[in-house]
PDB file of C-alpha atoms in Angstrom:
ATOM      1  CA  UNK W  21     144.553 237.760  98.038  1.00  0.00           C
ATOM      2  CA  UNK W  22     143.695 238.517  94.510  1.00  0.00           C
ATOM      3  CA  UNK W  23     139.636 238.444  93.881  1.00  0.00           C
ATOM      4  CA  UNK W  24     137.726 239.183  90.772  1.00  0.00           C
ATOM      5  CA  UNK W  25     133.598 239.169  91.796  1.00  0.00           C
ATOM      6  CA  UNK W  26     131.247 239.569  88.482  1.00  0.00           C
ATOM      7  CA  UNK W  27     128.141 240.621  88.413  1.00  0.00           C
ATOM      8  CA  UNK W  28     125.420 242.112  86.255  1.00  0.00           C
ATOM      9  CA  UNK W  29     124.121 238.435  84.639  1.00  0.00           C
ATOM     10  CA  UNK W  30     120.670 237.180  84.046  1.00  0.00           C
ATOM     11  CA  UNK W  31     117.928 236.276  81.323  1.00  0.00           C
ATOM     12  CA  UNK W  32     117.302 239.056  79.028  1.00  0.00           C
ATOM     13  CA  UNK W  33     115.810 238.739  75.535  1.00  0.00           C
ATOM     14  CA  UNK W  34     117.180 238.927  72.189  1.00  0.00           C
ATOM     15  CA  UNK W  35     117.961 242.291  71.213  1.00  0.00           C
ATOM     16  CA  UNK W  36     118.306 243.302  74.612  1.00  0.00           C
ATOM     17  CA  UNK W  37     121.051 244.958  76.187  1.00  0.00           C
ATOM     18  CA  UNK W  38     123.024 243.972  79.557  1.00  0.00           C
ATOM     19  CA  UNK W  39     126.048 245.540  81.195  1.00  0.00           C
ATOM     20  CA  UNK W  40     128.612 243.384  83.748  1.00  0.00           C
ATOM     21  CA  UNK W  41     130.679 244.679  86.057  1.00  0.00           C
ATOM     22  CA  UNK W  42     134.037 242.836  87.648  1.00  0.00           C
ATOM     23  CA  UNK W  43     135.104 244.296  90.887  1.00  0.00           C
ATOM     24  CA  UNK W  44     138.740 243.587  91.268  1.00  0.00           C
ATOM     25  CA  UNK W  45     141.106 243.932  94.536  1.00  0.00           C
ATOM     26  CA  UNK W  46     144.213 242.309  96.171  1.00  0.00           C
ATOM     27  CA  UNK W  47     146.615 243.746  93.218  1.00  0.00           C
ATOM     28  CA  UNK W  48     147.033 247.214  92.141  1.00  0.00           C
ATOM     29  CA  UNK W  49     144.018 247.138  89.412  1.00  0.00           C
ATOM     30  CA  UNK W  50     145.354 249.789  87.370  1.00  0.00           C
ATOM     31  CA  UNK W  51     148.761 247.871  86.313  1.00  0.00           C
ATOM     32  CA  UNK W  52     147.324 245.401  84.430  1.00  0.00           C
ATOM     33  CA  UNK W  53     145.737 244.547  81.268  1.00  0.00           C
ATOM     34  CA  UNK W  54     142.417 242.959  81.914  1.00  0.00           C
ATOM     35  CA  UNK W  55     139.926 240.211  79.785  1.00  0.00           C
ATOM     36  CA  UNK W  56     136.655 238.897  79.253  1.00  0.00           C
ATOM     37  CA  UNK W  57     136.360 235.263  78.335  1.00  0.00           C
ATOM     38  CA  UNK W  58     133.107 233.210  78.175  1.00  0.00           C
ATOM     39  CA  UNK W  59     132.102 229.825  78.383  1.00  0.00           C
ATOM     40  CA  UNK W  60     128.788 228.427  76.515  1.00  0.00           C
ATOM     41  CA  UNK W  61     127.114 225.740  78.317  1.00  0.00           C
ATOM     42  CA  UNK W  62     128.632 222.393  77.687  1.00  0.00           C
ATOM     43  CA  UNK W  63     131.469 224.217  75.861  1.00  0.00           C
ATOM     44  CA  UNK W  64     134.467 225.367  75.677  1.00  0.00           C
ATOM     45  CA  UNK W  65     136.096 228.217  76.973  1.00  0.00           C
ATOM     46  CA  UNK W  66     135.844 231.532  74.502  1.00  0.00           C
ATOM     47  CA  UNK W  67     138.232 234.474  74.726  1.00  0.00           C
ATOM     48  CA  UNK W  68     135.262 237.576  74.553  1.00  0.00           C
ATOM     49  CA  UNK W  69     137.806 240.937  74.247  1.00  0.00           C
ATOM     50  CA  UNK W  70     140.922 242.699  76.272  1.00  0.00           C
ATOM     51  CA  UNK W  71     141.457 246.315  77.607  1.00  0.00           C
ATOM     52  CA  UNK W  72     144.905 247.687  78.000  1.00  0.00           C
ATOM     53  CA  UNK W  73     145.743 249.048  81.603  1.00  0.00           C
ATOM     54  CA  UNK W  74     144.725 252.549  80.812  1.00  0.00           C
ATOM     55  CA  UNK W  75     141.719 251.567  78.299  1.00  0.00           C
ATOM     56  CA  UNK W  76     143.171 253.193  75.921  1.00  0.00           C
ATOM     57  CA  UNK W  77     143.228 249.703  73.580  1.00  0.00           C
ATOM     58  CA  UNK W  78     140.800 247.420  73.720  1.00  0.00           C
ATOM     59  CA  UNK W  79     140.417 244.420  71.119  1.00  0.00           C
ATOM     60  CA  UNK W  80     137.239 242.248  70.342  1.00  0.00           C
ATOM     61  CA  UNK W  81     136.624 238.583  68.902  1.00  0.00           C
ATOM     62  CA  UNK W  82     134.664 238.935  65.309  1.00  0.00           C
ATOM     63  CA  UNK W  83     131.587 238.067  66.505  1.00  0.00           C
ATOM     64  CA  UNK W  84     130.986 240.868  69.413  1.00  0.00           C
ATOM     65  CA  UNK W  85     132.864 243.588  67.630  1.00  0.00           C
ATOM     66  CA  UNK W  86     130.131 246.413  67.212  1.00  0.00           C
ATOM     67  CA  UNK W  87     127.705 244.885  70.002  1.00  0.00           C
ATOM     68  CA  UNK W  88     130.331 244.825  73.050  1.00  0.00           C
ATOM     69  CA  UNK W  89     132.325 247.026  74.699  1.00  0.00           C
ATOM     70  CA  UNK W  90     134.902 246.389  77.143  1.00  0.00           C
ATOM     71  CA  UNK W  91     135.760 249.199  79.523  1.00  0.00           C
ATOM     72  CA  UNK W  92     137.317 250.022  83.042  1.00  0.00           C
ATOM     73  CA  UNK W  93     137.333 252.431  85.957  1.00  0.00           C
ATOM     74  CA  UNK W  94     140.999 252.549  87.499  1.00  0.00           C
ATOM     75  CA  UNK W  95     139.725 254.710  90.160  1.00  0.00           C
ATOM     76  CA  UNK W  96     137.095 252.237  91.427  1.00  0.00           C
ATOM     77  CA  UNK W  97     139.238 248.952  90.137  1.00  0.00           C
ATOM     78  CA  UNK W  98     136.101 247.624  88.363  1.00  0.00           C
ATOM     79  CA  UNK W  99     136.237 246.447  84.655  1.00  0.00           C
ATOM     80  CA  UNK W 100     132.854 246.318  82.282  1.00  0.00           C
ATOM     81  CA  UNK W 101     131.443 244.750  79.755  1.00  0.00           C
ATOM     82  CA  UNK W 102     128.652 246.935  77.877  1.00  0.00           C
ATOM     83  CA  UNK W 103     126.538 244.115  75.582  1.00  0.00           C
ATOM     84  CA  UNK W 104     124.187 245.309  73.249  1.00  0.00           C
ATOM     85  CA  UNK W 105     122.138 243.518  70.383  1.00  0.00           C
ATOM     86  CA  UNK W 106     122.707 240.470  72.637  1.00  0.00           C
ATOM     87  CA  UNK W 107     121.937 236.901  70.588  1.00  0.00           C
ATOM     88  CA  UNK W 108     121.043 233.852  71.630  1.00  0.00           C
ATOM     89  CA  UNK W 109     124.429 232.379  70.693  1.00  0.00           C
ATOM     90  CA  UNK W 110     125.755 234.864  73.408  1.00  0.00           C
ATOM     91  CA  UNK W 111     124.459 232.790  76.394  1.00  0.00           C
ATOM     92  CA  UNK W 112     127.266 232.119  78.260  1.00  0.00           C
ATOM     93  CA  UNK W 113     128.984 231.977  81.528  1.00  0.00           C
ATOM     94  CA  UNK W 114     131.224 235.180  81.572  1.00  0.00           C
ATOM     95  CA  UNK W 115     134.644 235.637  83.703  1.00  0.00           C
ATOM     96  CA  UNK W 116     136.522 238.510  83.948  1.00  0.00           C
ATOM     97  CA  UNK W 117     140.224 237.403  84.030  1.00  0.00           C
ATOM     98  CA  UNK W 118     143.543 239.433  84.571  1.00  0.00           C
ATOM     99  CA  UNK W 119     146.278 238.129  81.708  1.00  0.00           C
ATOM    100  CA  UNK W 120     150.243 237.699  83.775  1.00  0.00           C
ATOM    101  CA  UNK W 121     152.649 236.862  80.805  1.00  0.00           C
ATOM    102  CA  UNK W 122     150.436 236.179  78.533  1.00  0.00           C
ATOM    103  CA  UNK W 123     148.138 233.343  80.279  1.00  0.00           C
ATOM    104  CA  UNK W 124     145.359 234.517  82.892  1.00  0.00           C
ATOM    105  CA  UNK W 125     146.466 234.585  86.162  1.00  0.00           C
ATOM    106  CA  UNK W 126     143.426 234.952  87.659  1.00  0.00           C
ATOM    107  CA  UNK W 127     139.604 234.399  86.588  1.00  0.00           C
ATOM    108  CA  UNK W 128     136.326 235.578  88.830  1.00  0.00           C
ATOM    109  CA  UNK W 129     134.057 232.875  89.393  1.00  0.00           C
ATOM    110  CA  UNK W 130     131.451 233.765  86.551  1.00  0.00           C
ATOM    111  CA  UNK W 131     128.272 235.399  86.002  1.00  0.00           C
ATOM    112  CA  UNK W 132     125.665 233.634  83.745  1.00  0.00           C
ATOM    113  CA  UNK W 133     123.926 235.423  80.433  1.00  0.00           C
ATOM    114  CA  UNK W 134     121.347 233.739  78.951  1.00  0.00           C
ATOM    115  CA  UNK W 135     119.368 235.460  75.958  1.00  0.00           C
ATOM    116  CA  UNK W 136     116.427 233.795  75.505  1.00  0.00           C
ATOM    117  CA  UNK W 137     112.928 235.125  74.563  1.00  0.00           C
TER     118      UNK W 137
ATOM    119  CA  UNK U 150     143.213 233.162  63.462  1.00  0.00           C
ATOM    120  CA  UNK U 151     145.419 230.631  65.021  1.00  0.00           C
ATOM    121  CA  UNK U 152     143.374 226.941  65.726  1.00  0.00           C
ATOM    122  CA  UNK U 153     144.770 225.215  68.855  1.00  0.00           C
ATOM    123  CA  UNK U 154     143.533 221.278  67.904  1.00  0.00           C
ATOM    124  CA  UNK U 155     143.354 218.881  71.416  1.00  0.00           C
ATOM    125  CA  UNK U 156     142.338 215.564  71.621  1.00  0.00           C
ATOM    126  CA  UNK U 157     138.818 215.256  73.146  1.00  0.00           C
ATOM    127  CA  UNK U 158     139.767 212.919  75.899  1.00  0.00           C
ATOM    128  CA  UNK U 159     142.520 210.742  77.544  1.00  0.00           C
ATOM    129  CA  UNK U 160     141.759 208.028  79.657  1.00  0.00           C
ATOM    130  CA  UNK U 161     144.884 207.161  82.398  1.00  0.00           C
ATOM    131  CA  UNK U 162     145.414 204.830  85.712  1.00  0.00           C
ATOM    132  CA  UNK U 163     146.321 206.953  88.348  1.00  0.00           C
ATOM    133  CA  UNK U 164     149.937 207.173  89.513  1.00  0.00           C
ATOM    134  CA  UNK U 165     150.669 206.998  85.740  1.00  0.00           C
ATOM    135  CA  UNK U 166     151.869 209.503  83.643  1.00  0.00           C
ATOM    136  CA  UNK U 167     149.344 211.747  81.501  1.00  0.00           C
ATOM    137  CA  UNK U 168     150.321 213.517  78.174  1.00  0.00           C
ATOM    138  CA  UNK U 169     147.908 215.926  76.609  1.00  0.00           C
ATOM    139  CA  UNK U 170     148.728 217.509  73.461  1.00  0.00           C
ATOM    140  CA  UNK U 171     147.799 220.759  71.694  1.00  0.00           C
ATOM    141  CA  UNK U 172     148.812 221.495  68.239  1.00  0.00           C
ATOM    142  CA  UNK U 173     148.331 225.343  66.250  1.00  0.00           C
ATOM    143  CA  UNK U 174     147.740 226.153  63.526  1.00  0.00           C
ATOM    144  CA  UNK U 175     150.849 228.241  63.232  1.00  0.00           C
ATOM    145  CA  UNK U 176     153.380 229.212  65.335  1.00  0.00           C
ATOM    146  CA  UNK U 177     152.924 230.496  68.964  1.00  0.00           C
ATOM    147  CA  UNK U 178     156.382 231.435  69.277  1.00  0.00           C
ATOM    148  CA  UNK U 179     157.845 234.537  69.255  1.00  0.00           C
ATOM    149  CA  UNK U 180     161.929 235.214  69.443  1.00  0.00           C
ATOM    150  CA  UNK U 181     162.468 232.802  73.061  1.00  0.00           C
ATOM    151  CA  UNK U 182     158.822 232.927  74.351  1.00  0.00           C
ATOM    152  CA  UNK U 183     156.375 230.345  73.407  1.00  0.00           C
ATOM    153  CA  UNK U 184     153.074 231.850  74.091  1.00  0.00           C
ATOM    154  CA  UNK U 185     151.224 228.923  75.074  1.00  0.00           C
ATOM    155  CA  UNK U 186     149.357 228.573  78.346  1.00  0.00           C
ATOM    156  CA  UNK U 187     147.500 225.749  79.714  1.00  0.00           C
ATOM    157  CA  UNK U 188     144.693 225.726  82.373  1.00  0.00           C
ATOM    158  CA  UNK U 189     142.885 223.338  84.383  1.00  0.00           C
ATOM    159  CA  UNK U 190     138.538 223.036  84.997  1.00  0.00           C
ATOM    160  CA  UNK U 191     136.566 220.889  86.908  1.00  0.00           C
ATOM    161  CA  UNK U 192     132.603 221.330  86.525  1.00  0.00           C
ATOM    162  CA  UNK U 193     131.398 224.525  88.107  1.00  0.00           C
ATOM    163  CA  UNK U 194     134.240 226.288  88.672  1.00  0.00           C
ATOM    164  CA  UNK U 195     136.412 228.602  86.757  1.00  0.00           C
ATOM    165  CA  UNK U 196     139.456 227.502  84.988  1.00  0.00           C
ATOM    166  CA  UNK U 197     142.907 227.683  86.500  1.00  0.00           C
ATOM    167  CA  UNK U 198     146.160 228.460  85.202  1.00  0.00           C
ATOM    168  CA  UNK U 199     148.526 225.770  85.656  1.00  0.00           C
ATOM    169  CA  UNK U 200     152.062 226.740  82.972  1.00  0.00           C
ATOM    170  CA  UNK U 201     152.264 229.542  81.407  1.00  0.00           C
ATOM    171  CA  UNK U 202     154.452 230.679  78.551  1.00  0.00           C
ATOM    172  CA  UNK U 203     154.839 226.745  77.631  1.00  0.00           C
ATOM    173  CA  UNK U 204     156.991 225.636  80.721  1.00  0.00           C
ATOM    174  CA  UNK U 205     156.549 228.062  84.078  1.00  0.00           C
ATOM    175  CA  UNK U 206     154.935 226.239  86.385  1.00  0.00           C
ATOM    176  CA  UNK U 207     152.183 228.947  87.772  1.00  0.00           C
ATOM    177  CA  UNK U 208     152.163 229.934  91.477  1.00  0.00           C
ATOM    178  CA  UNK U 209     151.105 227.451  93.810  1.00  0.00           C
ATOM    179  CA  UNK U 210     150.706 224.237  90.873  1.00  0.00           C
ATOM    180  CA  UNK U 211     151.999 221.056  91.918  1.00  0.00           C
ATOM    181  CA  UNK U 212     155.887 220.144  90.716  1.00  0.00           C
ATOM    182  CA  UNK U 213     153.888 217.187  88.954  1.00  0.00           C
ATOM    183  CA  UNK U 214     152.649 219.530  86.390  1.00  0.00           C
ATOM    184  CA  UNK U 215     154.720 220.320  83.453  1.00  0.00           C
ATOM    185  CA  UNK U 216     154.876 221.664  79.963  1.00  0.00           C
ATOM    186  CA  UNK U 217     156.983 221.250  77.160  1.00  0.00           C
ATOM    187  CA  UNK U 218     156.987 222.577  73.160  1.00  0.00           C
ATOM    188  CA  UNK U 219     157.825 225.353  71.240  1.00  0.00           C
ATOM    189  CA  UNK U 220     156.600 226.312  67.081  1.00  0.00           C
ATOM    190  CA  UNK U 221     153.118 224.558  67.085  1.00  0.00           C
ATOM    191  CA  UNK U 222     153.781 221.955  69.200  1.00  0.00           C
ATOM    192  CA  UNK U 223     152.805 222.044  72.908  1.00  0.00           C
ATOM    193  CA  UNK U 224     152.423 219.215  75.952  1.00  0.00           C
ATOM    194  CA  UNK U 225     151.116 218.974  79.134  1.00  0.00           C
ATOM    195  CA  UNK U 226     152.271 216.167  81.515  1.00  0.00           C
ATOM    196  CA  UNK U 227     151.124 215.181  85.099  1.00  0.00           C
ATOM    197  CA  UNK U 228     153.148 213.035  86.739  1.00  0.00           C
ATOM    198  CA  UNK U 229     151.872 210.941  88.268  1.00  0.00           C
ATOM    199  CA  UNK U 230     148.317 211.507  87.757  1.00  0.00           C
ATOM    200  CA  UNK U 231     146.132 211.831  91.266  1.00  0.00           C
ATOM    201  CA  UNK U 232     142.355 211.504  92.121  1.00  0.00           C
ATOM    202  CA  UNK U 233     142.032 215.740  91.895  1.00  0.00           C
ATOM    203  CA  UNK U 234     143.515 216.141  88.488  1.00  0.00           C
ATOM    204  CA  UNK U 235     140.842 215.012  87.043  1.00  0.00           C
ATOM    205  CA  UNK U 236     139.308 217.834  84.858  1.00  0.00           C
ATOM    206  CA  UNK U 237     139.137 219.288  81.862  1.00  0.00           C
ATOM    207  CA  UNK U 238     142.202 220.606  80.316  1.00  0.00           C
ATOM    208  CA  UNK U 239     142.841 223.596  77.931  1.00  0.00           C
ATOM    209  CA  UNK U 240     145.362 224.730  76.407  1.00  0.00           C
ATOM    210  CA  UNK U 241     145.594 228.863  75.084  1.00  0.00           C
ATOM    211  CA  UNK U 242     147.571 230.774  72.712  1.00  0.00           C
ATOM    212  CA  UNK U 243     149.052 234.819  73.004  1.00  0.00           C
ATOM    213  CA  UNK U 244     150.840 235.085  70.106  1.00  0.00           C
ATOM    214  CA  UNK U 245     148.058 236.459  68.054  1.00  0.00           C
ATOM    215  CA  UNK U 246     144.777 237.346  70.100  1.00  0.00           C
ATOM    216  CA  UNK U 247     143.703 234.820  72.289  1.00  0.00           C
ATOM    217  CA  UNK U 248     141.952 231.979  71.481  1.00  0.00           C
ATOM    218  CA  UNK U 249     141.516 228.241  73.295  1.00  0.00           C
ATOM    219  CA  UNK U 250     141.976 224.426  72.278  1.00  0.00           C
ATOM    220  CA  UNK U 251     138.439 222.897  72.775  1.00  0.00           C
ATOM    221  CA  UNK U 252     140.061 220.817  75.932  1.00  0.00           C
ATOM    222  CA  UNK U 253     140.867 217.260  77.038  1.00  0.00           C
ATOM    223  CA  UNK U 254     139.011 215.325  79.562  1.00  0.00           C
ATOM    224  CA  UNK U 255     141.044 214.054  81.538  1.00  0.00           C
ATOM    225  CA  UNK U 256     139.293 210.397  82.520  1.00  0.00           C
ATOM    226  CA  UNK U 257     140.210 206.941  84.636  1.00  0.00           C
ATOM    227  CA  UNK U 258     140.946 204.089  83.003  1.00  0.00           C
TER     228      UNK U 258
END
């Protein structure tokens, strides 16, 4: 069975840095491309950025490019999201997701950010 | 970037059919693949893929859920609608980046 866990969410101020993890298993990690996408309270759901299956490319929306970075460890089948100059309009729900022809296949079930001072 | 535009809501009996739209800005097609996906949420859980690539049915969806479009174009029908479908729908576009409609509830009449 195919499980994504997050972690690594909380309350943190503005400014503030915060780094999530997303512990993968039941597929063979390293074979696939892998995705954040968030979720703003109330909202709607918010691709975040993508890492190819050996890291080598990773893309970003606008609005995180230079603050996030999206990384992975093949050898411990964990993905990452590094977030730095976090802003309030970052609070968010965050899944890591694993894309299968284009639509993600599978989601974890969220880890909450909120940046608030 | 490519806008997906959804209705905000559609109210239907259940047993009755269900159509939800989603419209781009552009096309999501490429060559044979149309490189929309649509997903399913219901509050406090994560989303869940229901078609993918327009018209596969994902693993283990219901044979009530289908999806139909190509260009810009894109639907979702459910067939007859149950109790459980009701959610949030979204639909999401590959073609260039990622990005999500802003989803349909899905309500009772």
């Amino acid at each position: 069975e195919v499980q994504l866990v997050e972690s690594g969410g909380g309350l943190v101020q503005p400014g503030r840095s915060l780094k999530l993890s997303c512990a993968a298993s039941g597929f063979t990690f390293s074979n696939y491309d892998m995705a954040w996408v968030r979720q703003a309270p109330t909202k709607g759901l918010e691709w975040v950025a993508s890492i190819s299956t050996g890291g080598g490319n990773t893309y970003y929306r606008d609005s995180v490019k230079g603050r996030f970075t999206i990384s992975r460890d093949n050898a411990k089948s964990t993905l990452y999201l590094q977030m730095d100059s976090l802003r309030s309009e970052d609070t968010a729900t965050y899944y890591c997701a694993s894309p299968h022809y284009g639509g993600f296949a599978y989601w974890g079930q969220g880890t909450l950010v909120t940046v608030s001072s | 970037d490519i806008v997906l535009t959804q209705s905000p809501a559609l109210a239907v009996s259940l047993g009755q059919r269900a159509t939800i739209s989603c419209r781009a800005s552009q096309s999501v097609s490429i060559s044979r693949y149309n490189l929309m996906h649509w997903y399913q949420q219901k509050p406090g859980q994560q989303p869940k893929l229901l078609i993918y690539r327009a018209s596969n049915l994902a693993s283990g969806i219901p044979a009530r859920f289908s999806g139909s479009g190509s260009g810009t174009d894109f639907t979702l029908t459910i067939n007859p609608v149950q109790a459980d479908d009701i959610a949030t729908y979204y639909c999401q576009q590959s073609r260039e980046s990622n990005t999500f409609g802003a989803g349909t509830k899905l309500e009772l009449k």
